[in-house]
Amino acid sequence: MKVLQIMGGREVGGAETAFADTVCTLHKKGLKQQAVIRDGAPCEKMLKSAGIPVTTLPFRKPFDWKTRPGIEKVISNFQPDIVQTWMNRATQFCPQKSFRKQVKNPFIHVGWFGGYYKVSNYHNCEYLVGVTPDICRHQVAEGWPTERVQVLRTFCPSQTAKAVNRQDFDTPEDVPLLLNLARLHPKKGLDVLLKALVDIPSAYLWIAGEGPLRGELEVLAKSLQVDHRVLFLGWRNDRAALLETADICVFPSRYEPFGTVMVEAWLHKVPLVTAASAGPKAHVKNGENGMLVPIDDVNALAGAVNAVIADKKLADKIVAGGFETYISDFTEEKVVQSYFDFYQSILAAKTSIANT
């Protein structure tokens, strides 16, 4: 079985991280793959280090005359059984059905959803996958056949890491440390978190991420007089180490179809406090495996964080519940096996149709 994985994004976001982690782990488990990614994508080094052949293409709009022919060339040479396109951009650049008929081994086209994308953009696909059951329900509601939809969850690789030295970031050892892992974008609700920090006077906050709102958020932190307790760390490649250092993971997103940060917090046994956007609301049980608060509610967010700081039994309870959720649904082994099972099932269906 050969699979071509295509990702047209260039940010270091949740989908791009899921793509790189999944492809590298599938390769480690023996799946023969190649990858096509956008030039300049940060995941290129990771994929190549894992031993995966990588082709880089522009994936630009409009007037991109290189990307689709480049993908067609890779397909003609590699002859994949399955082509999986991750999100809209990669799917729209994938060759049309007419090209599929011309190659020696007509591939099965699978479209990957990490959010509530327009299903109409995936008309060239044969199957759709989504990272949550609710995203798959959205696909069916927009007219996609139920039998051609599959839930394939994301995971974060299990890894050991040493906590970083707080002194390197001018953070006292004896204060509660809050950690946020997110792109600095309006949908991530970081303005709400900074406002909540005013009423969490004992805590420091590390924000690991980069994005267009950095300057605005720095100004907000200063105006709220919490800037001496807030550190903007920029993009980090040591998320596991940061989680090992933190006391609470805070996830105040206004919009989050899933949220791999949840799984990371559960894996590393860090208490999770999150806003009730779509992904967290579907997976977090308040007071059981995390603390769930209304979106944009500054007082509720501060109250939940303070409750976890003040009540060790509560913190221990949600850590234990979160780790149980991780073991039940989000381990690397279970997610990777679900990919193999899905790929094998659609290839078997193709063979069965060909033989009838």
mmCIF file of C-alpha atoms in Angstrom:
data_model
loop_
_atom_site.group_PDB
_atom_site.id
_atom_site.type_symbol
_atom_site.label_atom_id
_atom_site.label_comp_id
_atom_site.label_asym_id
_atom_site.label_seq_id
_atom_site.Cartn_x
_atom_site.Cartn_y
_atom_site.Cartn_z
ATOM 1 C CA MET A 1 0.000 0.000 0.000
ATOM 2 C CA LYS A 2 1.355 3.409 -1.014
ATOM 3 C CA VAL A 3 -0.079 6.739 0.157
ATOM 4 C CA LEU A 4 0.675 10.252 -1.074
ATOM 5 C CA GLN A 5 0.044 12.862 1.640
ATOM 6 C CA ILE A 6 -0.521 16.454 0.457
ATOM 7 C CA MET A 7 -0.561 19.564 2.683
ATOM 8 C CA GLY A 8 -0.820 23.060 1.223
ATOM 9 C CA GLY A 9 -0.562 25.042 4.473
ATOM 10 C CA ARG A 10 2.565 26.822 5.619
ATOM 11 C CA GLU A 11 1.673 27.913 9.148
ATOM 12 C CA VAL A 12 2.629 26.090 12.326
ATOM 13 C CA GLY A 13 -0.978 25.442 13.291
ATOM 14 C CA GLY A 14 -2.909 22.495 14.635
ATOM 15 C CA ALA A 15 -3.635 20.983 11.211
ATOM 16 C CA GLU A 16 -0.042 21.300 10.054
ATOM 17 C CA THR A 17 1.191 19.729 13.299
ATOM 18 C CA ALA A 18 -1.315 16.885 12.986
ATOM 19 C CA PHE A 19 -0.208 16.308 9.401
ATOM 20 C CA ALA A 20 3.484 16.068 10.261
ATOM 21 C CA ASP A 21 2.959 13.912 13.355
ATOM 22 C CA THR A 22 0.603 11.526 11.559
ATOM 23 C CA VAL A 23 2.684 11.118 8.415
ATOM 24 C CA CYS A 24 5.911 10.556 10.352
ATOM 25 C CA THR A 25 4.295 8.019 12.671
ATOM 26 C CA LEU A 26 2.646 6.120 9.811
ATOM 27 C CA HIS A 27 6.075 5.976 8.157
ATOM 28 C CA LYS A 28 7.625 4.657 11.374
ATOM 29 C CA LYS A 29 4.954 1.929 11.455
ATOM 30 C CA GLY A 30 5.889 0.800 7.943
ATOM 31 C CA LEU A 31 3.508 2.636 5.595
ATOM 32 C CA LYS A 32 5.155 3.583 2.296
ATOM 33 C CA GLN A 33 4.495 7.274 1.721
ATOM 34 C CA GLN A 34 5.592 10.382 -0.067
ATOM 35 C CA ALA A 35 4.632 13.937 0.846
ATOM 36 C CA VAL A 36 3.889 17.061 -1.161
ATOM 37 C CA ILE A 37 3.998 20.272 0.880
ATOM 38 C CA ARG A 38 4.097 24.008 0.349
ATOM 39 C CA ASP A 39 7.514 25.537 -0.157
ATOM 40 C CA GLY A 40 8.778 27.065 3.042
ATOM 41 C CA ALA A 41 6.627 24.828 5.248
ATOM 42 C CA PRO A 42 8.296 24.265 8.647
ATOM 43 C CA CYS A 43 7.441 20.538 8.568
ATOM 44 C CA GLU A 44 9.845 19.881 5.666
ATOM 45 C CA LYS A 45 12.820 19.238 7.925
ATOM 46 C CA MET A 46 10.840 16.898 10.173
ATOM 47 C CA LEU A 47 9.519 14.843 7.246
ATOM 48 C CA LYS A 48 12.905 14.531 5.589
ATOM 49 C CA SER A 49 14.575 13.609 8.885
ATOM 50 C CA ALA A 50 12.060 10.785 9.212
ATOM 51 C CA GLY A 51 13.104 9.472 5.785
ATOM 52 C CA ILE A 52 9.989 10.490 3.868
ATOM 53 C CA PRO A 53 10.493 11.706 0.266
ATOM 54 C CA VAL A 54 9.233 15.281 0.059
ATOM 55 C CA THR A 55 8.305 17.481 -2.902
ATOM 56 C CA THR A 56 7.762 21.205 -2.336
ATOM 57 C CA LEU A 57 5.451 23.272 -4.554
ATOM 58 C CA PRO A 58 4.056 26.839 -4.431
ATOM 59 C CA PHE A 59 0.350 26.183 -3.571
ATOM 60 C CA ARG A 60 -0.364 29.840 -4.317
ATOM 61 C CA LYS A 61 -3.480 31.509 -5.645
ATOM 62 C CA PRO A 62 -4.217 32.792 -8.188
ATOM 63 C CA PHE A 63 -2.240 31.982 -11.334
ATOM 64 C CA ASP A 64 -0.263 29.050 -9.969
ATOM 65 C CA TRP A 65 0.832 27.055 -13.016
ATOM 66 C CA LYS A 66 3.262 24.792 -11.151
ATOM 67 C CA THR A 67 1.474 23.077 -8.298
ATOM 68 C CA ARG A 68 -1.079 20.870 -10.047
ATOM 69 C CA PRO A 69 1.365 19.694 -12.770
ATOM 70 C CA GLY A 70 3.908 19.077 -10.022
ATOM 71 C CA ILE A 71 1.462 16.896 -8.091
ATOM 72 C CA GLU A 72 0.542 15.041 -11.288
ATOM 73 C CA LYS A 73 4.215 14.293 -11.879
ATOM 74 C CA VAL A 74 4.633 12.913 -8.346
ATOM 75 C CA ILE A 75 1.541 10.751 -8.762
ATOM 76 C CA SER A 76 2.710 9.424 -12.135
ATOM 77 C CA ASN A 77 6.097 8.472 -10.704
ATOM 78 C CA PHE A 78 4.999 7.190 -7.294
ATOM 79 C CA GLN A 79 1.755 5.494 -8.381
ATOM 80 C CA PRO A 80 0.025 5.798 -4.982
ATOM 81 C CA ASP A 81 -2.981 3.694 -4.058
ATOM 82 C CA ILE A 82 -4.377 6.549 -1.980
ATOM 83 C CA VAL A 83 -3.934 10.323 -2.157
ATOM 84 C CA GLN A 84 -4.925 12.136 1.027
ATOM 85 C CA THR A 85 -5.293 15.899 0.808
ATOM 86 C CA TRP A 86 -5.238 17.829 4.062
ATOM 87 C CA MET A 87 -7.663 20.790 4.137
ATOM 88 C CA ASN A 88 -8.998 22.976 1.338
ATOM 89 C CA ARG A 89 -5.909 24.253 -0.433
ATOM 90 C CA ALA A 90 -4.317 20.845 -0.987
ATOM 91 C CA THR A 91 -7.652 19.395 -2.113
ATOM 92 C CA GLN A 92 -8.285 22.126 -4.663
ATOM 93 C CA PHE A 93 -4.851 21.635 -6.224
ATOM 94 C CA CYS A 94 -5.205 17.854 -6.431
ATOM 95 C CA PRO A 95 -5.627 16.587 -10.020
ATOM 96 C CA GLN A 96 -9.129 16.209 -11.351
ATOM 97 C CA LYS A 97 -10.947 12.895 -11.808
ATOM 98 C CA SER A 98 -10.056 12.924 -15.508
ATOM 99 C CA PHE A 99 -6.361 12.676 -14.617
ATOM 100 C CA ARG A 100 -7.059 9.772 -12.271
ATOM 101 C CA LYS A 101 -8.293 7.727 -15.204
ATOM 102 C CA GLN A 102 -5.050 8.290 -17.121
ATOM 103 C CA VAL A 103 -2.589 6.876 -14.572
ATOM 104 C CA LYS A 104 -1.686 3.195 -14.445
ATOM 105 C CA ASN A 105 -2.973 2.821 -10.890
ATOM 106 C CA PRO A 106 -6.082 5.011 -10.390
ATOM 107 C CA PHE A 107 -5.801 6.302 -6.840
ATOM 108 C CA ILE A 108 -8.482 6.789 -4.206
ATOM 109 C CA HIS A 109 -8.784 10.441 -3.172
ATOM 110 C CA VAL A 110 -9.397 11.101 0.536
ATOM 111 C CA GLY A 111 -10.091 14.612 1.857
ATOM 112 C CA TRP A 112 -9.122 15.490 5.449
ATOM 113 C CA PHE A 113 -11.203 17.874 7.577
ATOM 114 C CA GLY A 114 -9.826 19.515 10.693
ATOM 115 C CA GLY A 115 -12.805 21.892 10.854
ATOM 116 C CA TYR A 116 -16.216 22.668 9.422
ATOM 117 C CA TYR A 117 -15.102 23.240 5.835
ATOM 118 C CA LYS A 118 -17.401 23.525 2.836
ATOM 119 C CA VAL A 119 -18.025 20.033 1.516
ATOM 120 C CA SER A 120 -18.568 21.474 -1.971
ATOM 121 C CA ASN A 121 -14.814 22.148 -2.146
ATOM 122 C CA TYR A 122 -14.196 18.388 -1.941
ATOM 123 C CA HIS A 123 -16.243 17.228 -4.925
ATOM 124 C CA ASN A 124 -13.229 15.440 -6.449
ATOM 125 C CA CYS A 125 -12.790 13.229 -3.381
ATOM 126 C CA GLU A 126 -14.185 9.743 -2.929
ATOM 127 C CA TYR A 127 -13.981 9.682 0.871
ATOM 128 C CA LEU A 128 -13.927 12.328 3.582
ATOM 129 C CA VAL A 129 -12.418 12.008 7.042
ATOM 130 C CA GLY A 130 -12.914 14.291 10.032
ATOM 131 C CA VAL A 131 -11.090 14.584 13.329
ATOM 132 C CA THR A 132 -14.299 14.555 15.406
ATOM 133 C CA PRO A 133 -17.691 12.835 15.106
ATOM 134 C CA ASP A 134 -19.356 16.262 14.909
ATOM 135 C CA ILE A 135 -17.256 17.277 11.903
ATOM 136 C CA CYS A 136 -18.303 14.033 10.212
ATOM 137 C CA ARG A 137 -21.949 14.806 10.998
ATOM 138 C CA HIS A 138 -21.394 18.185 9.321
ATOM 139 C CA GLN A 139 -20.064 16.413 6.221
ATOM 140 C CA VAL A 140 -23.166 14.215 6.028
ATOM 141 C CA ALA A 141 -25.474 17.169 6.689
ATOM 142 C CA GLU A 142 -23.959 18.923 3.665
ATOM 143 C CA GLY A 143 -24.829 15.959 1.467
ATOM 144 C CA TRP A 144 -21.866 13.585 1.637
ATOM 145 C CA PRO A 145 -22.796 9.865 1.730
ATOM 146 C CA THR A 146 -22.575 8.465 5.247
ATOM 147 C CA GLU A 147 -20.796 5.318 4.088
ATOM 148 C CA ARG A 148 -17.963 7.442 2.670
ATOM 149 C CA VAL A 149 -17.243 9.352 5.875
ATOM 150 C CA GLN A 150 -14.830 8.248 8.600
ATOM 151 C CA VAL A 151 -13.686 9.663 11.949
ATOM 152 C CA LEU A 152 -9.877 9.701 12.160
ATOM 153 C CA ARG A 153 -8.770 11.425 15.332
ATOM 154 C CA THR A 154 -5.530 13.304 15.861
ATOM 155 C CA PHE A 155 -2.944 12.543 18.527
ATOM 156 C CA CYS A 156 0.182 14.009 20.007
ATOM 157 C CA PRO A 157 3.233 11.758 20.027
ATOM 158 C CA SER A 158 4.022 10.265 23.404
ATOM 159 C CA GLN A 159 7.373 11.666 24.464
ATOM 160 C CA THR A 160 9.331 12.329 27.601
ATOM 161 C CA ALA A 161 10.677 15.788 28.235
ATOM 162 C CA LYS A 162 12.413 17.623 31.028
ATOM 163 C CA ALA A 163 10.823 20.752 32.408
ATOM 164 C CA VAL A 164 12.500 23.955 31.310
ATOM 165 C CA ASN A 165 14.199 26.214 33.821
ATOM 166 C CA ARG A 166 11.747 28.870 34.973
ATOM 167 C CA GLN A 167 14.611 31.165 35.897
ATOM 168 C CA ASP A 168 15.524 31.380 32.212
ATOM 169 C CA PHE A 169 12.186 33.158 31.742
ATOM 170 C CA ASP A 170 12.266 35.305 34.884
ATOM 171 C CA THR A 171 9.514 33.238 36.457
ATOM 172 C CA PRO A 172 9.629 32.413 40.178
ATOM 173 C CA GLU A 173 9.590 28.745 41.154
ATOM 174 C CA ASP A 174 6.831 29.181 43.731
ATOM 175 C CA VAL A 175 4.112 30.812 41.600
ATOM 176 C CA PRO A 176 1.323 29.046 39.668
ATOM 177 C CA LEU A 177 2.374 28.944 36.023
ATOM 178 C CA LEU A 178 -0.310 29.087 33.328
ATOM 179 C CA LEU A 179 0.542 27.962 29.799
ATOM 180 C CA ASN A 180 -1.209 28.760 26.545
ATOM 181 C CA LEU A 181 -0.170 27.082 23.286
ATOM 182 C CA ALA A 182 -1.765 28.932 20.382
ATOM 183 C CA ARG A 183 -1.379 31.079 17.322
ATOM 184 C CA LEU A 184 -1.811 34.742 18.224
ATOM 185 C CA HIS A 185 -5.092 35.145 16.378
ATOM 186 C CA PRO A 186 -8.459 36.652 17.420
ATOM 187 C CA LYS A 187 -10.188 33.256 17.485
ATOM 188 C CA LYS A 188 -7.824 32.007 20.205
ATOM 189 C CA GLY A 189 -9.312 34.302 22.863
ATOM 190 C CA LEU A 190 -5.984 35.473 24.268
ATOM 191 C CA ASP A 191 -7.426 38.898 25.082
ATOM 192 C CA VAL A 192 -9.886 37.139 27.393
ATOM 193 C CA LEU A 193 -7.040 35.257 29.059
ATOM 194 C CA LEU A 194 -5.043 38.440 29.679
ATOM 195 C CA LYS A 195 -8.100 40.141 31.198
ATOM 196 C CA ALA A 196 -8.728 37.093 33.385
ATOM 197 C CA LEU A 197 -5.117 37.214 34.604
ATOM 198 C CA VAL A 198 -5.936 40.470 36.421
ATOM 199 C CA ASP A 199 -8.087 38.405 38.809
ATOM 200 C CA ILE A 200 -5.531 35.594 39.154
ATOM 201 C CA PRO A 201 -2.961 37.705 40.994
ATOM 202 C CA SER A 202 -0.704 34.857 42.068
ATOM 203 C CA ALA A 203 -0.097 33.428 38.574
ATOM 204 C CA TYR A 204 2.367 33.949 35.745
ATOM 205 C CA LEU A 205 1.403 33.244 32.126
ATOM 206 C CA TRP A 206 3.509 31.876 29.292
ATOM 207 C CA ILE A 207 2.089 32.224 25.782
ATOM 208 C CA ALA A 208 3.843 29.960 23.282
ATOM 209 C CA GLY A 209 2.937 30.987 19.771
ATOM 210 C CA GLU A 210 3.248 33.714 17.184
ATOM 211 C CA GLY A 211 0.819 35.587 14.996
ATOM 212 C CA PRO A 212 -0.642 38.907 13.852
ATOM 213 C CA LEU A 213 -1.946 39.959 17.268
ATOM 214 C CA ARG A 214 1.348 39.902 19.129
ATOM 215 C CA GLY A 215 1.824 43.664 19.282
ATOM 216 C CA GLU A 216 -1.802 44.260 20.213
ATOM 217 C CA LEU A 217 -1.678 41.648 22.974
ATOM 218 C CA GLU A 218 1.548 43.078 24.380
ATOM 219 C CA VAL A 219 -0.104 46.508 24.552
ATOM 220 C CA LEU A 220 -3.164 44.992 26.237
ATOM 221 C CA ALA A 221 -1.034 43.206 28.846
ATOM 222 C CA LYS A 222 0.701 46.492 29.666
ATOM 223 C CA SER A 223 -2.562 48.414 29.894
ATOM 224 C CA LEU A 224 -3.926 45.776 32.293
ATOM 225 C CA GLN A 225 -0.702 46.043 34.339
ATOM 226 C CA VAL A 226 -0.032 42.306 34.055
ATOM 227 C CA ASP A 227 2.842 42.546 31.576
ATOM 228 C CA HIS A 228 5.394 41.736 34.312
ATOM 229 C CA ARG A 229 3.641 38.348 34.708
ATOM 230 C CA VAL A 230 3.209 37.560 30.995
ATOM 231 C CA LEU A 231 5.883 36.132 28.723
ATOM 232 C CA PHE A 232 5.421 35.848 24.958
ATOM 233 C CA LEU A 233 7.685 32.948 24.020
ATOM 234 C CA GLY A 234 7.110 32.933 20.242
ATOM 235 C CA TRP A 235 6.940 29.681 18.286
ATOM 236 C CA ARG A 236 8.369 26.792 20.274
ATOM 237 C CA ASN A 237 9.419 23.282 19.320
ATOM 238 C CA ASP A 238 9.496 22.094 22.939
ATOM 239 C CA ARG A 239 5.789 21.974 23.725
ATOM 240 C CA ALA A 240 6.189 18.823 25.818
ATOM 241 C CA ALA A 241 8.866 20.487 27.945
ATOM 242 C CA LEU A 242 6.672 23.558 28.433
ATOM 243 C CA LEU A 243 3.777 21.365 29.549
ATOM 244 C CA GLU A 244 6.055 19.567 31.981
ATOM 245 C CA THR A 245 6.866 22.984 33.463
ATOM 246 C CA ALA A 246 3.343 24.418 33.638
ATOM 247 C CA ASP A 247 0.843 24.049 36.469
ATOM 248 C CA ILE A 248 -2.276 24.679 34.364
ATOM 249 C CA CYS A 249 -2.953 24.653 30.615
ATOM 250 C CA VAL A 250 -5.441 27.385 29.659
ATOM 251 C CA PHE A 251 -7.253 27.138 26.332
ATOM 252 C CA PRO A 252 -9.735 30.048 25.891
ATOM 253 C CA SER A 253 -10.427 29.707 22.151
ATOM 254 C CA ARG A 254 -13.571 31.267 20.747
ATOM 255 C CA TYR A 255 -13.477 28.898 17.761
ATOM 256 C CA GLU A 256 -11.859 25.465 17.946
ATOM 257 C CA PRO A 257 -13.237 22.545 15.895
ATOM 258 C CA PHE A 258 -11.065 20.143 17.881
ATOM 259 C CA GLY A 259 -8.009 21.387 19.761
ATOM 260 C CA THR A 260 -4.945 19.146 19.960
ATOM 261 C CA VAL A 261 -3.825 21.194 22.958
ATOM 262 C CA MET A 262 -6.459 19.335 24.995
ATOM 263 C CA VAL A 263 -4.841 16.013 24.185
ATOM 264 C CA GLU A 264 -1.382 17.377 24.936
ATOM 265 C CA ALA A 265 -2.517 18.578 28.359
ATOM 266 C CA TRP A 266 -4.171 15.232 29.125
ATOM 267 C CA LEU A 267 -1.090 13.287 28.017
ATOM 268 C CA HIS A 268 1.272 15.366 30.128
ATOM 269 C CA LYS A 269 -1.100 15.344 33.127
ATOM 270 C CA VAL A 270 -1.553 19.091 33.301
ATOM 271 C CA PRO A 271 -4.926 20.428 34.546
ATOM 272 C CA LEU A 272 -6.914 21.820 31.622
ATOM 273 C CA VAL A 273 -9.101 24.937 31.741
ATOM 274 C CA THR A 274 -10.864 25.621 28.438
ATOM 275 C CA ALA A 275 -13.604 27.679 26.847
ATOM 276 C CA ALA A 276 -16.594 25.762 25.488
ATOM 277 C CA SER A 277 -15.857 26.050 21.770
ATOM 278 C CA ALA A 278 -16.939 23.118 19.607
ATOM 279 C CA GLY A 279 -14.012 20.736 20.143
ATOM 280 C CA PRO A 280 -13.574 21.184 23.897
ATOM 281 C CA LYS A 281 -17.343 21.170 24.502
ATOM 282 C CA ALA A 282 -17.569 17.779 22.783
ATOM 283 C CA HIS A 283 -14.747 16.197 24.801
ATOM 284 C CA VAL A 284 -14.429 17.971 28.151
ATOM 285 C CA LYS A 285 -16.712 17.130 31.074
ATOM 286 C CA ASN A 286 -16.613 20.006 33.504
ATOM 287 C CA GLY A 287 -14.920 19.043 36.739
ATOM 288 C CA GLU A 288 -14.153 15.551 35.440
ATOM 289 C CA ASN A 289 -11.374 15.813 32.836
ATOM 290 C CA GLY A 290 -11.075 19.585 32.681
ATOM 291 C CA MET A 291 -12.763 22.840 33.593
ATOM 292 C CA LEU A 292 -15.190 24.127 30.947
ATOM 293 C CA VAL A 293 -16.237 27.787 30.919
ATOM 294 C CA PRO A 294 -18.385 29.889 28.563
ATOM 295 C CA ILE A 295 -16.667 31.531 25.607
ATOM 296 C CA ASP A 296 -15.579 35.145 26.220
ATOM 297 C CA ASP A 297 -16.437 34.974 29.930
ATOM 298 C CA VAL A 298 -13.513 36.645 31.715
ATOM 299 C CA ASN A 299 -14.918 36.106 35.223
ATOM 300 C CA ALA A 300 -15.691 32.436 34.635
ATOM 301 C CA LEU A 301 -12.228 31.798 33.202
ATOM 302 C CA ALA A 302 -10.530 33.476 36.166
ATOM 303 C CA GLY A 303 -12.793 31.623 38.573
ATOM 304 C CA ALA A 304 -12.023 28.222 37.051
ATOM 305 C CA VAL A 305 -8.272 28.830 37.101
ATOM 306 C CA ASN A 306 -8.399 30.062 40.696
ATOM 307 C CA ALA A 307 -10.440 27.008 41.684
ATOM 308 C CA VAL A 308 -7.793 24.673 40.266
ATOM 309 C CA ILE A 309 -5.003 26.637 41.983
ATOM 310 C CA ALA A 310 -6.797 26.553 45.337
ATOM 311 C CA ASP A 311 -8.115 22.962 45.312
ATOM 312 C CA LYS A 312 -5.485 20.255 44.830
ATOM 313 C CA LYS A 313 -8.122 17.509 44.957
ATOM 314 C CA LEU A 314 -9.960 19.153 42.052
ATOM 315 C CA ALA A 315 -6.709 19.537 40.105
ATOM 316 C CA ASP A 316 -5.803 15.877 40.709
ATOM 317 C CA LYS A 317 -9.299 14.751 39.704
ATOM 318 C CA ILE A 318 -9.315 16.520 36.337
ATOM 319 C CA VAL A 319 -5.751 15.366 35.637
ATOM 320 C CA ALA A 320 -6.752 11.745 36.268
ATOM 321 C CA GLY A 321 -9.906 12.125 34.172
ATOM 322 C CA GLY A 322 -8.010 13.769 31.355
ATOM 323 C CA PHE A 323 -5.430 10.997 31.239
ATOM 324 C CA GLU A 324 -8.237 8.413 31.146
ATOM 325 C CA THR A 325 -9.753 10.230 28.147
ATOM 326 C CA TYR A 326 -6.376 10.250 26.442
ATOM 327 C CA ILE A 327 -5.855 6.513 26.993
ATOM 328 C CA SER A 328 -9.391 5.749 25.813
ATOM 329 C CA ASP A 329 -9.398 7.670 22.529
ATOM 330 C CA PHE A 330 -6.217 9.529 21.663
ATOM 331 C CA THR A 331 -3.137 7.356 22.020
ATOM 332 C CA GLU A 332 -0.718 7.217 19.131
ATOM 333 C CA GLU A 333 -1.258 3.469 18.781
ATOM 334 C CA LYS A 334 -5.049 3.701 18.513
ATOM 335 C CA VAL A 335 -5.070 6.617 16.076
ATOM 336 C CA VAL A 336 -2.408 5.124 13.813
ATOM 337 C CA GLN A 337 -4.189 1.767 13.760
ATOM 338 C CA SER A 338 -7.418 3.532 12.772
ATOM 339 C CA TYR A 339 -5.588 5.006 9.764
ATOM 340 C CA PHE A 340 -4.290 1.611 8.683
ATOM 341 C CA ASP A 341 -7.753 0.056 9.136
ATOM 342 C CA PHE A 342 -9.404 2.817 7.121
ATOM 343 C CA TYR A 343 -6.880 2.691 4.282
ATOM 344 C CA GLN A 344 -7.152 -1.087 4.060
ATOM 345 C CA SER A 345 -10.950 -0.968 4.078
ATOM 346 C CA ILE A 346 -11.233 1.498 1.197
ATOM 347 C CA LEU A 347 -8.682 -0.437 -0.854
ATOM 348 C CA ALA A 348 -10.627 -3.633 -0.207
ATOM 349 C CA ALA A 349 -13.834 -1.902 -1.326
ATOM 350 C CA LYS A 350 -12.122 -0.733 -4.508
ATOM 351 C CA THR A 351 -10.892 -4.263 -5.248
ATOM 352 C CA SER A 352 -14.336 -5.697 -4.598
ATOM 353 C CA ILE A 353 -15.958 -3.263 -7.035
ATOM 354 C CA ALA A 354 -13.294 -3.978 -9.676
ATOM 355 C CA ASN A 355 -13.966 -7.706 -9.421
ATOM 356 C CA THR A 356 -17.731 -7.431 -9.859
#
